[in-house]
Amino acid sequence: EPEVTQTPSHQVTQMGQEVILRCVPISNHLYFYWYRQILGQKVEFLVSFYNNEISEKSEIFDDQFSVERPDGSNFTLKIRSTKLEDSAMYFCATQTPYRNNEQFFGPGTRLTVL
Amino acid sequence: KQEVTQIPAALSVPEGENLVLNCSFTDSAIYNLQWFRQDPGKGLTSLLLIQSSQREQTSGRLNASLDKSSGRSTLYIAASQPGDSATYLCALLNSGYSTLTFGKGTMLLVSP
C-alpha cells in the first residue's frame, strides 16, 4: 500500500535557525496536513493545504511557519526562526475523499532545537 | 470546540486478555472517527475508521464501535498479544472541517 514519506527522520538545529521539513504525499491524494506532537502531549493540527493554498490553520501556525508544494510532489513545512518550544515530532498527513476522508500519516520528523 | 478524552491513560494486561479502550468526545457533529496506533518515537498507523453513520468496524482482532448520541467510541482488542503494546489514539474529524482532533491516547502494555 502506498505510504506517506518524510525526511529527515531527525533534525537537530540551533535556536534561530531555519528548518525545512519535507513530505512526499501519497500519489493522487489531494489534501495535505501538518500536525505536531510535543513530547508527552496530544497530536495537534498545524495547517491544511488543498489546491495549492492553505485551507485551514491553527493558532500555532503563526508567521514563523509556512508551507508549500514546490514541485508538485513534495510538500514542505518551513520554520523560519526556530524556538526551543518548536521541539516536537512533526507529522505530515494526506487524505483522499475516496477513502471516506481517512487520513494517512507519515513516520514523522523529530525536530530538536538547542 | 471539540474535546477528546481517552480512558484509561495506561493499561497493563497479561497476554491473551480481551480489553476495551475508551474514547469520549464533546461534539457529536462528527464526520468520522479514526483509531490509530503509535509505537514509541514512531508515526501513526491508522487501524480503523468509522463513518458517522456507522455503528462499528472490524479488522482482525480489533473492533471499534461508535455511539454519537452519547459521544463515545470503544476499541475492543481480542486475545491481546505482546505485539499489541503501543499507544492507541482516537481522533475525530468534525463535520465541516478537515482537521483531526486527537485524544491523548491510552498506553497499552501486554506482558507475555
Coordinates of C-alpha atoms in Angstrom, one line a residue:
Chain A
E1 CA 0.0 0.0 0.0
P2 CA 1.3 3.5 -0.8
E3 CA 2.8 5.4 2.1
V4 CA 3.5 9.0 3.1
T5 CA 7.2 9.5 3.5
Q6 CA 9.0 12.2 5.4
T7 CA 12.6 13.5 5.5
P8 CA 14.7 13.9 7.5
S9 CA 13.7 11.5 10.3
H10 CA 15.6 13.6 12.8
Q11 CA 16.7 17.2 12.6
V12 CA 18.8 19.0 15.2
T13 CA 19.2 22.7 14.9
Q14 CA 20.2 25.8 16.8
M15 CA 17.7 28.2 18.1
G16 CA 17.0 31.0 15.5
Q17 CA 17.9 28.8 12.5
E18 CA 15.5 28.0 9.7
V19 CA 14.5 24.4 9.1
I20 CA 12.6 22.8 6.2
L21 CA 10.7 19.5 6.8
R22 CA 9.8 17.5 3.7
C23 CA 6.9 15.2 2.9
V24 CA 6.1 13.1 -0.1
P25 CA 2.3 12.6 -0.1
I26 CA 0.5 9.5 -1.4
S27 CA 0.0 9.9 -5.1
N28 CA -3.5 11.1 -6.1
H29 CA -4.2 12.4 -2.6
L30 CA -5.4 16.0 -2.8
Y31 CA -5.4 17.2 0.8
F32 CA -2.3 17.6 2.9
Y33 CA -1.7 18.4 6.5
W34 CA 1.0 19.1 9.1
Y35 CA 0.5 18.1 12.7
R36 CA 2.9 18.2 15.6
Q37 CA 3.3 16.3 18.8
I38 CA 5.3 17.8 21.7
L39 CA 6.7 15.0 23.8
G40 CA 4.0 13.6 26.2
Q41 CA 1.3 15.8 24.7
K42 CA -1.6 15.4 22.2
V43 CA -1.1 15.4 18.5
E44 CA -2.1 19.0 17.4
F45 CA -3.2 20.3 14.0
L46 CA -1.0 22.9 12.4
V47 CA -2.2 23.5 8.8
S48 CA -4.1 22.0 6.0
F49 CA -3.4 22.6 2.3
Y50 CA -5.6 22.0 -0.7
N51 CA -5.4 23.1 -4.3
N52 CA -2.0 24.8 -3.7
E53 CA -3.2 27.0 -0.9
I54 CA -3.8 26.9 2.8
S55 CA -7.3 25.9 3.7
E56 CA -7.1 26.0 7.5
K57 CA -4.5 26.8 10.1
S58 CA -4.4 26.7 13.8
E59 CA -3.3 29.4 16.2
I60 CA 0.0 27.6 16.5
F61 CA 0.7 28.3 12.8
D62 CA 2.0 31.9 13.1
D63 CA 4.2 33.9 10.7
Q64 CA 7.2 31.8 11.6
F65 CA 5.6 28.9 9.7
S66 CA 5.0 28.4 6.0
V67 CA 4.0 25.6 3.7
E68 CA 4.4 25.0 0.0
R69 CA 4.3 22.4 -2.6
P70 CA 7.3 23.4 -4.7
D71 CA 7.4 20.8 -7.4
G72 CA 4.0 19.0 -7.5
S73 CA 5.3 16.1 -5.4
N74 CA 7.0 17.3 -2.2
F75 CA 5.0 19.2 0.5
T76 CA 7.2 21.2 2.8
L77 CA 6.9 22.9 6.2
K78 CA 9.3 25.7 6.9
I79 CA 10.0 27.2 10.3
R80 CA 11.9 30.5 9.7
S81 CA 13.5 31.1 13.1
T82 CA 13.2 28.1 15.4
K83 CA 12.5 28.4 19.1
L84 CA 13.1 25.9 21.9
E85 CA 9.4 25.3 22.1
D86 CA 9.3 24.2 18.4
S87 CA 11.0 20.9 19.5
A88 CA 8.5 18.2 18.7
M89 CA 7.6 15.4 16.3
Y90 CA 6.1 16.8 13.1
F91 CA 3.8 14.6 11.1
C92 CA 2.7 15.0 7.5
A93 CA -0.7 13.5 6.6
T94 CA -2.6 13.1 3.4
Q95 CA -6.2 12.4 2.7
T96 CA -8.4 11.4 -0.2
P97 CA -12.2 11.7 -0.3
Y98 CA -12.3 8.3 -2.0
R99 CA -11.4 6.6 1.2
N100 CA -14.1 8.2 3.4
N101 CA -11.7 11.1 4.2
E102 CA -9.3 8.8 6.0
Q103 CA -6.0 10.5 6.8
F104 CA -2.7 8.7 6.4
F105 CA 0.3 9.8 8.4
G106 CA 4.0 9.7 7.6
P107 CA 6.6 8.4 10.1
G108 CA 7.3 11.9 11.3
T109 CA 10.4 14.2 11.7
R110 CA 11.7 14.6 15.2
L111 CA 12.9 18.3 15.4
T112 CA 15.2 19.1 18.3
V113 CA 16.0 22.8 18.8
L114 CA 19.0 23.5 21.0
Chain B
K1 CA -14.6 23.3 20.4
Q2 CA -14.2 19.5 20.2
E3 CA -12.6 17.9 23.2
V4 CA -11.5 14.2 23.1
T5 CA -10.7 12.2 26.2
Q6 CA -9.3 8.7 26.4
I7 CA -9.6 6.5 29.4
P8 CA -7.6 4.8 30.8
A9 CA -4.3 6.7 30.2
A10 CA -2.4 3.5 30.7
L11 CA -3.3 -0.1 30.8
S12 CA -1.3 -3.2 31.6
V13 CA -2.7 -6.7 30.9
P14 CA -1.4 -10.3 30.6
E15 CA -1.2 -11.8 27.1
G16 CA -4.5 -13.4 26.0
E17 CA -6.8 -11.0 27.7
N18 CA -9.6 -9.2 25.9
L19 CA -9.6 -5.4 26.6
V20 CA -11.5 -2.2 25.9
L21 CA -10.1 1.2 25.3
N22 CA -12.5 4.2 25.7
C23 CA -12.7 7.5 23.8
S24 CA -15.3 10.2 24.6
F25 CA -15.9 13.4 22.8
T26 CA -18.0 16.6 23.5
D27 CA -19.3 17.5 20.0
S28 CA -21.4 14.8 18.3
A29 CA -21.3 16.6 14.9
I30 CA -18.6 14.4 13.6
Y31 CA -17.9 13.2 10.1
N32 CA -15.8 10.2 11.1
L33 CA -13.6 8.7 13.8
Q34 CA -10.2 7.1 13.4
W35 CA -8.3 4.9 15.8
F36 CA -4.5 5.0 15.4
R37 CA -1.7 3.0 16.8
Q38 CA 1.6 4.8 17.7
D39 CA 4.8 2.9 18.7
P40 CA 7.3 4.8 20.8
G41 CA 9.0 7.5 18.7
K42 CA 7.2 6.5 15.6
G43 CA 4.4 7.7 13.3
L44 CA 0.7 7.0 13.4
T45 CA -0.8 3.9 11.9
S46 CA -4.5 4.0 11.0
L47 CA -6.2 1.0 12.4
L48 CA -9.9 1.6 11.8
L49 CA -12.1 4.4 10.5
I50 CA -15.8 4.6 11.4
Q51 CA -18.1 6.9 9.4
S52 CA -20.6 8.9 11.5
S53 CA -23.5 6.8 10.0
Q54 CA -21.9 3.5 11.1
R55 CA -22.0 1.8 14.5
E56 CA -18.9 -0.4 14.3
Q57 CA -16.0 -1.5 12.2
T58 CA -13.9 -4.7 12.5
S59 CA -10.4 -5.6 11.4
G60 CA -9.0 -8.9 12.5
R61 CA -8.9 -8.9 16.3
L62 CA -9.9 -5.2 16.5
N63 CA -13.5 -3.9 16.8
A64 CA -14.3 -0.3 17.1
S65 CA -17.8 1.0 18.0
L66 CA -19.3 4.4 17.8
D67 CA -22.2 5.9 19.7
K68 CA -22.6 9.5 18.5
S69 CA -25.5 10.3 20.8
S70 CA -23.5 9.6 23.9
G71 CA -20.2 10.9 22.5
R72 CA -18.4 7.6 22.9
S73 CA -16.3 5.2 21.0
T74 CA -14.6 2.0 22.1
L75 CA -11.8 -0.1 20.7
Y76 CA -12.0 -3.7 21.6
I77 CA -8.9 -5.9 21.2
A78 CA -9.5 -9.6 21.4
A79 CA -6.9 -12.1 22.6
S80 CA -4.2 -9.4 23.2
Q81 CA -0.6 -10.2 22.3
P82 CA 2.7 -8.6 23.3
G83 CA 3.0 -7.1 19.9
D84 CA -0.1 -5.1 20.6
S85 CA 1.9 -3.0 23.1
A86 CA 1.7 0.6 21.9
T87 CA -0.2 3.8 22.4
Y88 CA -3.7 3.9 20.9
L89 CA -5.1 7.2 19.8
C90 CA -8.6 8.2 19.0
A91 CA -9.1 11.1 16.6
L92 CA -12.3 12.8 15.2
L93 CA -13.0 14.6 12.0
N94 CA -15.7 17.2 12.7
S95 CA -18.4 17.9 10.1
G96 CA -17.5 21.0 8.1
Y97 CA -13.8 20.8 8.9
S98 CA -10.9 18.8 7.5
T99 CA -8.7 18.6 10.6
L100 CA -8.5 15.8 13.1
T101 CA -8.8 16.4 16.9
F102 CA -6.9 13.9 18.9
G103 CA -7.1 12.4 22.3
K104 CA -4.0 11.9 24.4
G105 CA -4.1 8.2 24.0
T106 CA -4.0 5.0 26.0
M107 CA -0.6 3.4 26.5
L108 CA -1.1 -0.4 26.4
L109 CA 1.4 -2.9 27.7
V110 CA 0.7 -6.6 27.1
S111 CA 3.0 -8.8 29.0
P112 CA 3.9 -12.4 27.9

